[in-house]
Coordinates of C-alpha atoms and ligand atoms in Angstrom, one line a residue:
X10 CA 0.0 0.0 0.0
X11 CA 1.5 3.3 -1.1
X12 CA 2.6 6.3 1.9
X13 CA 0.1 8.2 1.1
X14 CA -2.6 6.0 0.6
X15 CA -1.9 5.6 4.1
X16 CA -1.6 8.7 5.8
X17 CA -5.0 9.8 3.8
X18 CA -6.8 7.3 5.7
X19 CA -5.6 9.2 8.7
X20 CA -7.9 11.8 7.6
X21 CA -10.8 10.6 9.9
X22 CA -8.6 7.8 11.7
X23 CA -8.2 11.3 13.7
X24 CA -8.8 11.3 17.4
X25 CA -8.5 7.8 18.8
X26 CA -5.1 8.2 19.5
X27 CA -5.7 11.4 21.2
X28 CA -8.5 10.4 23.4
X29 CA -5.4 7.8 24.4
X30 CA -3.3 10.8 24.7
X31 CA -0.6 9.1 23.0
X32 CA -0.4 9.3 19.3
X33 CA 2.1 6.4 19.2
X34 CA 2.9 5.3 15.6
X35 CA 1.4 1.9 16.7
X36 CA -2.2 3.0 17.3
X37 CA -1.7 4.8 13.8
X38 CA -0.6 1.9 12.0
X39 CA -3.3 0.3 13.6
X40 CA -5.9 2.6 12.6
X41 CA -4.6 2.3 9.2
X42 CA -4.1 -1.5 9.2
X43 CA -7.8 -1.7 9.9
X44 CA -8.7 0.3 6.7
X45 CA -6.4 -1.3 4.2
X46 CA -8.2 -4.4 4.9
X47 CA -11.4 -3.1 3.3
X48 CA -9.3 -2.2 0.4
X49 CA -7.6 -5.5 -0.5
X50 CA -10.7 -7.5 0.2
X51 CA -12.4 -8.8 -3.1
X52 CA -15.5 -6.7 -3.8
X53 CA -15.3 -4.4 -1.3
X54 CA -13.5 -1.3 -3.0
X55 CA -16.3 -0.2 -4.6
X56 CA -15.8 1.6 -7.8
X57 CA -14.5 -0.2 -11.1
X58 CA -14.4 1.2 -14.8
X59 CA -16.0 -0.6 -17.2
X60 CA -14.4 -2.9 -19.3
X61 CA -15.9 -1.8 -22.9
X62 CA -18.4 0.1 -23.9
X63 CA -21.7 -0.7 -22.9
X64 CA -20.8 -3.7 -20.2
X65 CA -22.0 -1.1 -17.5
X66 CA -24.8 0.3 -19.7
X67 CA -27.7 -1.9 -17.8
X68 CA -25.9 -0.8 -14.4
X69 CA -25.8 2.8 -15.2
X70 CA -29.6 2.9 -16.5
X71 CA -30.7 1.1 -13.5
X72 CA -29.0 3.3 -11.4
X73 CA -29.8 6.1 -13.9
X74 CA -33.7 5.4 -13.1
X75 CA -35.8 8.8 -11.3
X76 CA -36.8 7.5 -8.0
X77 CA -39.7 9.5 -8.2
X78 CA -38.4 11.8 -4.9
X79 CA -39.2 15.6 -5.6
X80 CA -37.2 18.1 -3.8
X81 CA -38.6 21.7 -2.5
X82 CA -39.7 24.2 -5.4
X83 CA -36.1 26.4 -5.4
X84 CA -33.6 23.6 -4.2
X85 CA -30.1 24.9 -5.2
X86 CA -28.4 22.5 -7.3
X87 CA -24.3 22.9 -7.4
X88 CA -20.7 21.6 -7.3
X89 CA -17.9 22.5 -5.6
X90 CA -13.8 23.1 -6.3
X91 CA -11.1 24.6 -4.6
X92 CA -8.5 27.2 -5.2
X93 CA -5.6 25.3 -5.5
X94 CA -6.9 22.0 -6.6
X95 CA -7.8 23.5 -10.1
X96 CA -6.7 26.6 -10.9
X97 CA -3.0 26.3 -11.7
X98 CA -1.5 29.1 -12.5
X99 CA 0.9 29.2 -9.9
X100 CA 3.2 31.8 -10.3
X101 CA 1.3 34.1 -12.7
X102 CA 0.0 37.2 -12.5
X103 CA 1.5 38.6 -9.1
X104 CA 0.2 35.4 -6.8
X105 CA 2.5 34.7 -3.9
X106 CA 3.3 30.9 -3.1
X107 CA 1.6 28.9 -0.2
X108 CA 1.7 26.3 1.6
X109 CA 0.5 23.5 -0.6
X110 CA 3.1 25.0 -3.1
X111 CA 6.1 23.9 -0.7
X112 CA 4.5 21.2 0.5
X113 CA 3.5 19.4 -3.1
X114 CA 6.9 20.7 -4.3
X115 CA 8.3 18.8 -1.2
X116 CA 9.4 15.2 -2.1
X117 CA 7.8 12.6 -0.7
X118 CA 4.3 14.4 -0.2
X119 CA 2.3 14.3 -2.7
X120 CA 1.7 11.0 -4.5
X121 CA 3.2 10.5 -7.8
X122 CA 5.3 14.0 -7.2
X123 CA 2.4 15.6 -8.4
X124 CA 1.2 19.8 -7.5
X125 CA -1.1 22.2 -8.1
X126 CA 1.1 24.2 -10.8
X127 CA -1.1 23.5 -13.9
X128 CA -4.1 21.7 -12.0
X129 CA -7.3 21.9 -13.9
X130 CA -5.6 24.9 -15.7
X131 CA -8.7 26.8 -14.7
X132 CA -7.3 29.9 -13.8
X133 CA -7.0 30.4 -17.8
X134 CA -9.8 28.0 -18.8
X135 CA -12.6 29.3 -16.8
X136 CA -14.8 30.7 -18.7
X137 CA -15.0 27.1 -21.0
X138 CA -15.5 25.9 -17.2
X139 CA -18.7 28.3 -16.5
X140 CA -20.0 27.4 -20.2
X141 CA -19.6 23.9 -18.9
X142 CA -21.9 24.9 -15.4
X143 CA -24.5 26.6 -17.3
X144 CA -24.7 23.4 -19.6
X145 CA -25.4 21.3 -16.2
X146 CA -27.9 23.4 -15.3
X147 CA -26.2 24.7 -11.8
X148 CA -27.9 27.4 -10.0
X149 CA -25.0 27.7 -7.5
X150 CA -20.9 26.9 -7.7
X151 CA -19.0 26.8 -4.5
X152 CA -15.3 27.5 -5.5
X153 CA -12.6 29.2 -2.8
X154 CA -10.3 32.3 -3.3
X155 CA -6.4 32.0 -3.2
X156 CA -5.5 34.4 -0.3
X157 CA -1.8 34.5 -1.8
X158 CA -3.2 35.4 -4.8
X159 CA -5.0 38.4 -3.6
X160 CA -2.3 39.3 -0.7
X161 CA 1.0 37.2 -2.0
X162 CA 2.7 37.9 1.6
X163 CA -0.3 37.1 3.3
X164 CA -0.3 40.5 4.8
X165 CA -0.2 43.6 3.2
X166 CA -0.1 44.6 -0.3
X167 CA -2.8 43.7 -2.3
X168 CA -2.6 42.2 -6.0
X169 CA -5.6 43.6 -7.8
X170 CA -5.0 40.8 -11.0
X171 CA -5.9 38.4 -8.5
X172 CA -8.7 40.1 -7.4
X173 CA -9.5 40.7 -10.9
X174 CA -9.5 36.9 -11.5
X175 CA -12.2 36.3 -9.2
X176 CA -14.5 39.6 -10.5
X177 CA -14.5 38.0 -13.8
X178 CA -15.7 34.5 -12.6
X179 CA -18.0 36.3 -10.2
X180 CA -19.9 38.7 -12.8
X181 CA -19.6 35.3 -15.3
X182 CA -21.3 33.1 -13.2
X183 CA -24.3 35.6 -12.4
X184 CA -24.5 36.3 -16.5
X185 CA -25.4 33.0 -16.4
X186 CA -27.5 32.6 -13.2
X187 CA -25.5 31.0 -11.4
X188 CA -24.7 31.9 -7.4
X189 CA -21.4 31.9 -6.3
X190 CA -20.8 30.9 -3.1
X191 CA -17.1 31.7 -2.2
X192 CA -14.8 30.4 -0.1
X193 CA -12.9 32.2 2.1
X194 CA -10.1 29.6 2.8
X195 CA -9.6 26.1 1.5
X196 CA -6.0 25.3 3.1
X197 CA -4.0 27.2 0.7
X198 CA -2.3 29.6 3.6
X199 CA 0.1 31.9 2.0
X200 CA 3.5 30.5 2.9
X201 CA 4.5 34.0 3.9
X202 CA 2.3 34.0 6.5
X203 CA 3.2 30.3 7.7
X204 CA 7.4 31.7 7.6
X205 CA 5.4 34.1 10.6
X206 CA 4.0 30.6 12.7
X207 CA 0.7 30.5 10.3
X208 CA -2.3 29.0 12.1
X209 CA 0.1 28.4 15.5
X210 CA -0.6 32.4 15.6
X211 CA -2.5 34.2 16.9
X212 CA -2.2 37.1 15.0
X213 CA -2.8 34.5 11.8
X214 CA -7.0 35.1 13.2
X215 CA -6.6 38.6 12.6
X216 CA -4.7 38.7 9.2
X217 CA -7.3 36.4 8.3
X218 CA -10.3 38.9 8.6
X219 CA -7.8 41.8 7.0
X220 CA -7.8 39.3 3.8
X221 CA -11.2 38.3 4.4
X222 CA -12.6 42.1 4.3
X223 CA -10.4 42.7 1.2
X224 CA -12.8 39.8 -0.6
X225 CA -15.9 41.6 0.8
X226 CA -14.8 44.8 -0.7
X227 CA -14.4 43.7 -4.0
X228 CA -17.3 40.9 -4.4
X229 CA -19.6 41.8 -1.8
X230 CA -22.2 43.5 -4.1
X231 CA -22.4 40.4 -6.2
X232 CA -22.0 37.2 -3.9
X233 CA -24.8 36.0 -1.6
X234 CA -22.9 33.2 -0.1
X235 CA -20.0 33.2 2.0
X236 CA -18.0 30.3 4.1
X237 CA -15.2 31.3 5.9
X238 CA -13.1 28.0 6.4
X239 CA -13.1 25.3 4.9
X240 CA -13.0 21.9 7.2
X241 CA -10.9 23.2 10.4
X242 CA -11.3 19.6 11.5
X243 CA -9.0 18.1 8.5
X244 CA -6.2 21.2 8.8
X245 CA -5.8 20.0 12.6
X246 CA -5.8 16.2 12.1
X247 CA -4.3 15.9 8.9
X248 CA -2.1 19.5 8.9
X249 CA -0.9 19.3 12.3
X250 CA -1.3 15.9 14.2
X251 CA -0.6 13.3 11.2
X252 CA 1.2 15.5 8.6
X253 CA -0.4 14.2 5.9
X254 CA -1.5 17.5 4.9
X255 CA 0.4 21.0 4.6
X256 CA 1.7 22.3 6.8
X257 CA 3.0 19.0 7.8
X258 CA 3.4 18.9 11.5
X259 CA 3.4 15.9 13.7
X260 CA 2.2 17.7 16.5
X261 CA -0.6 15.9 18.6
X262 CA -1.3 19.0 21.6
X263 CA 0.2 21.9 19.0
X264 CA -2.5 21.1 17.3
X265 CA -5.4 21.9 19.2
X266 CA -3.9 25.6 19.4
X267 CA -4.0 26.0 15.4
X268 CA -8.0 24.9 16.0
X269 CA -8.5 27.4 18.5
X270 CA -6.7 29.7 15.9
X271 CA -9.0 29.0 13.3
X272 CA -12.0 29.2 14.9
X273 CA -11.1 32.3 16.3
X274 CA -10.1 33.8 12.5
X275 CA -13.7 32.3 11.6
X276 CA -15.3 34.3 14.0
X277 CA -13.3 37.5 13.4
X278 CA -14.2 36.9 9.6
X279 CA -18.3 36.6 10.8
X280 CA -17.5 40.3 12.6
X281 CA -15.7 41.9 9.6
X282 CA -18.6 40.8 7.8
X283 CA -21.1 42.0 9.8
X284 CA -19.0 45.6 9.8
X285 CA -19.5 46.0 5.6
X286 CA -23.2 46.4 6.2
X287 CA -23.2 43.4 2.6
X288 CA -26.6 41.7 2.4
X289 CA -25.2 38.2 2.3
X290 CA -25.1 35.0 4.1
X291 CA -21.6 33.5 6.2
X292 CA -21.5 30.2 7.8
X293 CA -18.5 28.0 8.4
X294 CA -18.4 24.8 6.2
X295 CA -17.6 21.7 8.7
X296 CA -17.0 18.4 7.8
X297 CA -19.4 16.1 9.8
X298 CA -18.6 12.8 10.8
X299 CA -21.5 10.5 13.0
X300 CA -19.9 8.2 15.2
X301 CA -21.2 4.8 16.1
X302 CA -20.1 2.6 18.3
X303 CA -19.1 -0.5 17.3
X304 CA -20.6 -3.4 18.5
X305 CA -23.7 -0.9 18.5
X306 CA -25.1 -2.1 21.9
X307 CA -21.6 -2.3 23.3
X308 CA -21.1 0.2 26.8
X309 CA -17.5 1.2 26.2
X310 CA -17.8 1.4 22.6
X311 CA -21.1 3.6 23.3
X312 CA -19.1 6.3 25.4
X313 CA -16.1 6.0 23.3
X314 CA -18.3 7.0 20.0
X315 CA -19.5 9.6 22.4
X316 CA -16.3 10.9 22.3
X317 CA -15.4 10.4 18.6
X318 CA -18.4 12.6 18.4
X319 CA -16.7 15.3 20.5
X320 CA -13.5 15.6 18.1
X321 CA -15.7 14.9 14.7
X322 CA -18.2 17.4 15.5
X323 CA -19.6 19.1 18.5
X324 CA -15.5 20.4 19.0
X325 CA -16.5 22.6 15.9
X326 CA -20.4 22.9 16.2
X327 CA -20.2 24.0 19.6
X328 CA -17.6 26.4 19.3
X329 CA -19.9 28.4 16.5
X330 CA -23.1 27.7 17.4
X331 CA -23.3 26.9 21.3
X332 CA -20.7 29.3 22.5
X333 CA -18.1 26.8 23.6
X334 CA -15.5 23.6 22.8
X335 CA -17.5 20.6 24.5
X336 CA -16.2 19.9 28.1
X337 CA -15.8 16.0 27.8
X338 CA -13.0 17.1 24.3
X339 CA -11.2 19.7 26.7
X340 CA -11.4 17.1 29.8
X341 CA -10.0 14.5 27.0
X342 CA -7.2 17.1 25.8
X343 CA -6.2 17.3 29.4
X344 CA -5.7 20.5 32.1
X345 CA -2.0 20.8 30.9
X346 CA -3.1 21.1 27.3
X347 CA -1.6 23.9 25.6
X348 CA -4.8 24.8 24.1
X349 CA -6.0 26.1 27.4
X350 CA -3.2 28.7 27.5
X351 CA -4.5 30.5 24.1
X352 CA -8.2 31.1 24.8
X353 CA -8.3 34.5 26.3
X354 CA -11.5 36.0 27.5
X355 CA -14.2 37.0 25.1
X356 CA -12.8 34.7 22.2
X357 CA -16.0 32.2 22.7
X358 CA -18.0 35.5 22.0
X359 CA -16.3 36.1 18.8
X360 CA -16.3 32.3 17.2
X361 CA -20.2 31.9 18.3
X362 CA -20.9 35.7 16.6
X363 CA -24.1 34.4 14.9
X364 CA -24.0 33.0 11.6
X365 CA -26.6 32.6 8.9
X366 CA -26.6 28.8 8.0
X367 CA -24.3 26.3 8.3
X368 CA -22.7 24.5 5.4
X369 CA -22.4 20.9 5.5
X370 CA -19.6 18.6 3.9
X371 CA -20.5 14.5 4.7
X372 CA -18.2 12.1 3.3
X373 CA -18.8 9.1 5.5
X374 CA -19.1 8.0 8.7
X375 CA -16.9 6.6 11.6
X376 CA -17.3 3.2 13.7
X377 CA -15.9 3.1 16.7
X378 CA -14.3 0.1 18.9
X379 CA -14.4 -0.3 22.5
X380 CA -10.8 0.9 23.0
X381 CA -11.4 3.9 21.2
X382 CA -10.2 3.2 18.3
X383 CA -11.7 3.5 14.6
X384 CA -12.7 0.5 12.6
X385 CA -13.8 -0.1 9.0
X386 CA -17.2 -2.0 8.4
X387 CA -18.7 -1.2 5.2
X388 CA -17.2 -1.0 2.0
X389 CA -15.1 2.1 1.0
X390 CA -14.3 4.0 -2.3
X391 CA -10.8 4.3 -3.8
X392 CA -10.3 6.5 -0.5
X393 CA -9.8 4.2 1.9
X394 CA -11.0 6.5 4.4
X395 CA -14.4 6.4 2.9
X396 CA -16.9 4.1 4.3
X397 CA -20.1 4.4 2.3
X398 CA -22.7 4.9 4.1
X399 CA -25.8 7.4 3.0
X400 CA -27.8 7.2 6.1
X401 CA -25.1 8.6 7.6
X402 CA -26.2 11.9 6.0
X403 CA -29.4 11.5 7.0
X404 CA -28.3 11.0 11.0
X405 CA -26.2 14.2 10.7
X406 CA -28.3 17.0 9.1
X407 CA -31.7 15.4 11.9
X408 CA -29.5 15.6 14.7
X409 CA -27.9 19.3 13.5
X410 CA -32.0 20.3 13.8
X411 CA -32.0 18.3 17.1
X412 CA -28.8 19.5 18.8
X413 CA -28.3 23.5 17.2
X414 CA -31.6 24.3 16.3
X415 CA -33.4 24.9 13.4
X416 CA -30.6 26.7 10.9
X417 CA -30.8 27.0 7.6
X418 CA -28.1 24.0 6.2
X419 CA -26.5 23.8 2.8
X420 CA -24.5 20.6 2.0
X421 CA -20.9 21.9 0.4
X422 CA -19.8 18.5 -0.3
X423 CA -20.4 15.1 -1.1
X424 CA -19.2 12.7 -4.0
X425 CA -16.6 9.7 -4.3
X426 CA -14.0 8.7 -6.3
X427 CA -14.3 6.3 -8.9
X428 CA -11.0 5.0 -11.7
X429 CA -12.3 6.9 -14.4
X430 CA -10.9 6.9 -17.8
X431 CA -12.2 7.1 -21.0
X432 CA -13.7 4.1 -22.7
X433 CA -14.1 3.7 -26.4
X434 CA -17.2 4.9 -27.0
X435 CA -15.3 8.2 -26.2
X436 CA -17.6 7.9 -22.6
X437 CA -16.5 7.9 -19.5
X438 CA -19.0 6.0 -17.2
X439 CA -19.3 6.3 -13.6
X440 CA -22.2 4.1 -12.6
X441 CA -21.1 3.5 -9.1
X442 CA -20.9 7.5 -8.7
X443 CA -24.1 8.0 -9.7
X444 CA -25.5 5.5 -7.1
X445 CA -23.5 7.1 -4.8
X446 CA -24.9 10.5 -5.4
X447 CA -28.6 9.0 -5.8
X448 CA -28.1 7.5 -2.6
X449 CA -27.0 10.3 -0.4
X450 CA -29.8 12.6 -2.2
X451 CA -32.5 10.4 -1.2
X452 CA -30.9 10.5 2.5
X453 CA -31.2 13.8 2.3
X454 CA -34.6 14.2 0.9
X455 CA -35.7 12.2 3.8
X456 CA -33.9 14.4 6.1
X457 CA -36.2 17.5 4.2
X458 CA -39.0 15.3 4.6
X459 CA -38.8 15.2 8.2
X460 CA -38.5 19.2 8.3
X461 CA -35.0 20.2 7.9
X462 CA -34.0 23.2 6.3
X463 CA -31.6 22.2 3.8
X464 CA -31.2 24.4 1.4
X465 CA -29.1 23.3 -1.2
X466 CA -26.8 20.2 -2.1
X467 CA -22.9 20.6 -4.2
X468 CA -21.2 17.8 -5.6
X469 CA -17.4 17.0 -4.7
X470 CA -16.7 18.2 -7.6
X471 CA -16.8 19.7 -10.5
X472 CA -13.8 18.6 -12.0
X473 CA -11.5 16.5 -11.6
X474 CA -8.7 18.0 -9.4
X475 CA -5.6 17.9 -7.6
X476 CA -6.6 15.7 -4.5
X477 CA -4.0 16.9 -1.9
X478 CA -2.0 13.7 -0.7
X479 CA -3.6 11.5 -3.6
X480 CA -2.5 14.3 -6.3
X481 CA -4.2 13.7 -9.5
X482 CA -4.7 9.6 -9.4
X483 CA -7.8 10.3 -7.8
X484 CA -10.7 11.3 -9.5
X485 CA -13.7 12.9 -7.7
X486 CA -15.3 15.3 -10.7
X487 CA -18.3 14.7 -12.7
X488 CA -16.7 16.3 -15.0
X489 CA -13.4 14.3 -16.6
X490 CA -10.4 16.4 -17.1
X491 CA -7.9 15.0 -19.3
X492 CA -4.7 16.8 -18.0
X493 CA -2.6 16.0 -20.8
X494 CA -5.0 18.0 -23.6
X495 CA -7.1 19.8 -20.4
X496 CA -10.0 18.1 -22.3
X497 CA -13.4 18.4 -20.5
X498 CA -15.3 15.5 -20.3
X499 CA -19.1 15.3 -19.1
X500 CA -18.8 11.8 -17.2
X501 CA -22.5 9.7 -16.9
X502 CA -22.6 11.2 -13.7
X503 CA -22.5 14.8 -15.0
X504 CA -25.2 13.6 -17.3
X505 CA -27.4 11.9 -14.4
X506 CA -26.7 15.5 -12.6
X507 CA -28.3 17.3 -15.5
X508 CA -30.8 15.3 -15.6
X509 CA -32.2 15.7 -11.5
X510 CA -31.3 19.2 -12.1
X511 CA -33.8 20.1 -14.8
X512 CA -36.8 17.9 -12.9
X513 CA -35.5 19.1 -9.4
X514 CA -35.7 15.7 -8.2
X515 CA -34.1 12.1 -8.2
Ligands
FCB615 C1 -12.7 17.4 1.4 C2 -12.0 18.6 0.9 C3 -11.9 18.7 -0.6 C4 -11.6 17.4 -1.2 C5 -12.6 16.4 -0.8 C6 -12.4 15.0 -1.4 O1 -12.2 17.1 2.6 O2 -12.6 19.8 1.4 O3 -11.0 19.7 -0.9 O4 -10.3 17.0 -1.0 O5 -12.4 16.2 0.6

């Protein structure tokens, strides 16, 4: 099994070591040992290309078929990138590096060598991109802003060709009806500002609501949307405690200071909003992962899912929308955690300043063992962190209504990857995606059924992309890129998407 195959399972292994307090290289290996079963077992990965032409075609019409399941007369239909996973354009036009530059440029990070230099190439091909959208049919497109290439040093001087950049996607996408909804930061920290201790900083909180008011100056009339950070859960598990991610620290209690960090620039971000008087919406966009335990009527494994819960979710939730980090994850993190010596009076004030909705990014659940640690039941995608499970979705956005009250929600993620590649009918068919995508939709229609406000739903993703760790051997678009030519492809899924689109239902 390939490094980084590995450590990207790590990305929701995440806190059973901690809750240990000992994030010994054994209960990692163990963690990850458990996953790459699923992965070599026959039948179990999940997502295969078809042979030839036509061998899926029964599969993909059965799963192709309308379930007959309408959603709510103005459901927002979208997809989602990410700055630095499809832009390219890495050193034109005045942007500054960051830190997934150094880090993909680093040996031995990135599978294959890869980096977000050329990426999608959609920093020059976006407007064939937005033709692309408007083809789908999307009302909304969730994409995030480079900070280093609006502020290259992080700080300071401003680069108004970046800012141009995102003007022209902006007024693009509303000449064709479709909302942005722009993301403030999607990991890409200027590198400058990580030379200066990045997210270990304080100060990092308030240079992000400097950048952060620079956005809302320039797109503020014309975006209705806004999420200020992008998962804080996988920067701290996979950026700081397994190093998987940029900035690549191994650094278990650190950490838990970089979360309190990013909360804290969330909230700052909320405030600056607030202070530009705009008419749009800000929420955070948090990666949700239900825990159960595992045997299900197990006592230990009960409370220890309890927990999982703590560092998947209510760590995050309760910080924005209850005012607080959860008692039984600080009691877990211990009294001489250095956490506790960077919350200062009135920062629970700022990172629980009221937001407007929440967005939502599900990608699977996590099972959890009597000891604490995670454990892999069902079958996963080609990202061996990803156990499929739909219902999973459903559990989450109920128990948000349940536990936080009755927000408005907007999912901001969800998709898999499949092996993609181009068959010879010129195709590419992704049957198991659009099952996957079915299946989570009717999860969520149920969820809307039963009174939750969910909004709107956005695919993981677009395009294909540069997928961190994984560079570009994973595939998670609906929409095949073919780096060598940059060719666009509509896979079946992209196709299947059109189609719920235009009857606003599965
Ligand atoms: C999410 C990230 C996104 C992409 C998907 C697969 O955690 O936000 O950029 O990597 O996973």
């Amino acid at each position: 099994m390939p490094a980084t195959r590995t450590t990207m399972s790590q990305r929701t292994i995440s806190q059973q070591t901690l809750s240990q307090r000992t994030l010994s290289r054994r209960s990692l290996l163990r963690g990850a040992a458990a996953l790459s079963v699923a992965t070599t077992l026959p039948g179990l990965s999940g997502c295969t290309a078809p042979a030839a032409p036509g061998t899926n075609g029964a599969l993909e019409e059965a799963t192709a078929e309308p379930l007959g399941l309408a959603f709510p007369t103005g459901f927002g239909w979208g997809a989602a990138t990410s700055a630095y996973q499809i832009e390219g354009a890495a050193d034109e036009d005045g942007r500054g590096p960051s830190i997934w530059d150094t880090f993909s440029h680093t040996p031995g990070r990135v599978a294959g060598g890869d980096t977000g230099d050329v990426a999608a190439d959609h920093y020059h091909r976006y407007r064939e991109d937005l033709d692309l959208m408007k083809a789908l049919g999307l009302t909304s497109y969730r994409f995030s802003i480079s900070w280093s290439r609006v502020i290259p040093e992080g700080t300071g001087a401003v680069n108004q060709r970046g800012l141009d950049f995102y003007r022209r996607l902006v007024d693009g996408l509303r000449e064709r009806d479709i909302d942005p909804m722009v993301t403030l930061f999607h990991w890409d920290l200027p590198q400058a500002l990580e030379d200066r201790g990045g997210w270990l900083n304080r100060d990092c909180a308030g240079w992000f609501a400097d950048y952060a008011e620079v956005v809302y100056q320039a797109l503020g009339d014309a975006v209705p949307t806004w999420l200020t950070l992008n998962e804080p859960k996988t920067v701290v598990n996979v950026g700081y405690i397994y190093g998987a991610h940029a900035p690549g620290m191994r650094d278990a209690r650190q950490a838990y200071v970089a979360a309190h960090h990013l909360m804290l620039a969330h909230g700052l971000a909320v405030q600056a909003f607030r202070a530009t008087g705009l008419a749009g919406r800000i929420a955070p966009a948090l990666n949700l992962a239900p825990a159960y335990p595992d045997p299900p009527d197990n006592e230990m494994a009960t409370r220890a899912a309890e927990l999982a819960d703590g560092y998947e979710n209510r760590f995050y939730l309760d910080a924005v929308l209850k005012g607080g980090y959860p008692q039984d994850v600080l009691d877990d993190l211990g009294p001489a955690a250095p956490i506790h010596g960077v919350i200062r009076d009135g920062d629970a004030e700022i990172i629980a300043t009221p937001v407007d909705l929440l967005a939502v990014q599900y990608y699977n659940p996590v099972f959890v063992a009597p000891g604490g640690n995670y454990v892999t039941k069902l079958a996963t995608s080609d990202a061996s962190w990803q156990q499929i499970y739909p219902d999973g979705l459903y559990d989450t956005l109920v128990r948000l209504r349940r536990d936080y009250g009755d927000l408005p929600l907007t999912i901001t993620e969800n998709g898999r990857p499949c092996s993609d590649r181009i068959v010879a009918d010129g195709r590419v068919h992704d049957p198991e995606r659009i099952a996957f995508l079915r299946d989570h939709l009717a999860a969520a229609h149920r969820a809307i059924a039963e009174g939750v406000r969910l909004e709107s739903y956005h695919v993981w993703s677009l395009l294909d992309n540069f997928e961190w760790a994984e560079g570009y051997r994973q595939r998670w678009g609906i929409v095949y890129v073919d780096y060598p030519t940059q060719r666009r492809i509509e896979k079946s899924s992209a196709q299947w998407y059109r189609g719920v689109i235009a009857r606003n239902g599965i």
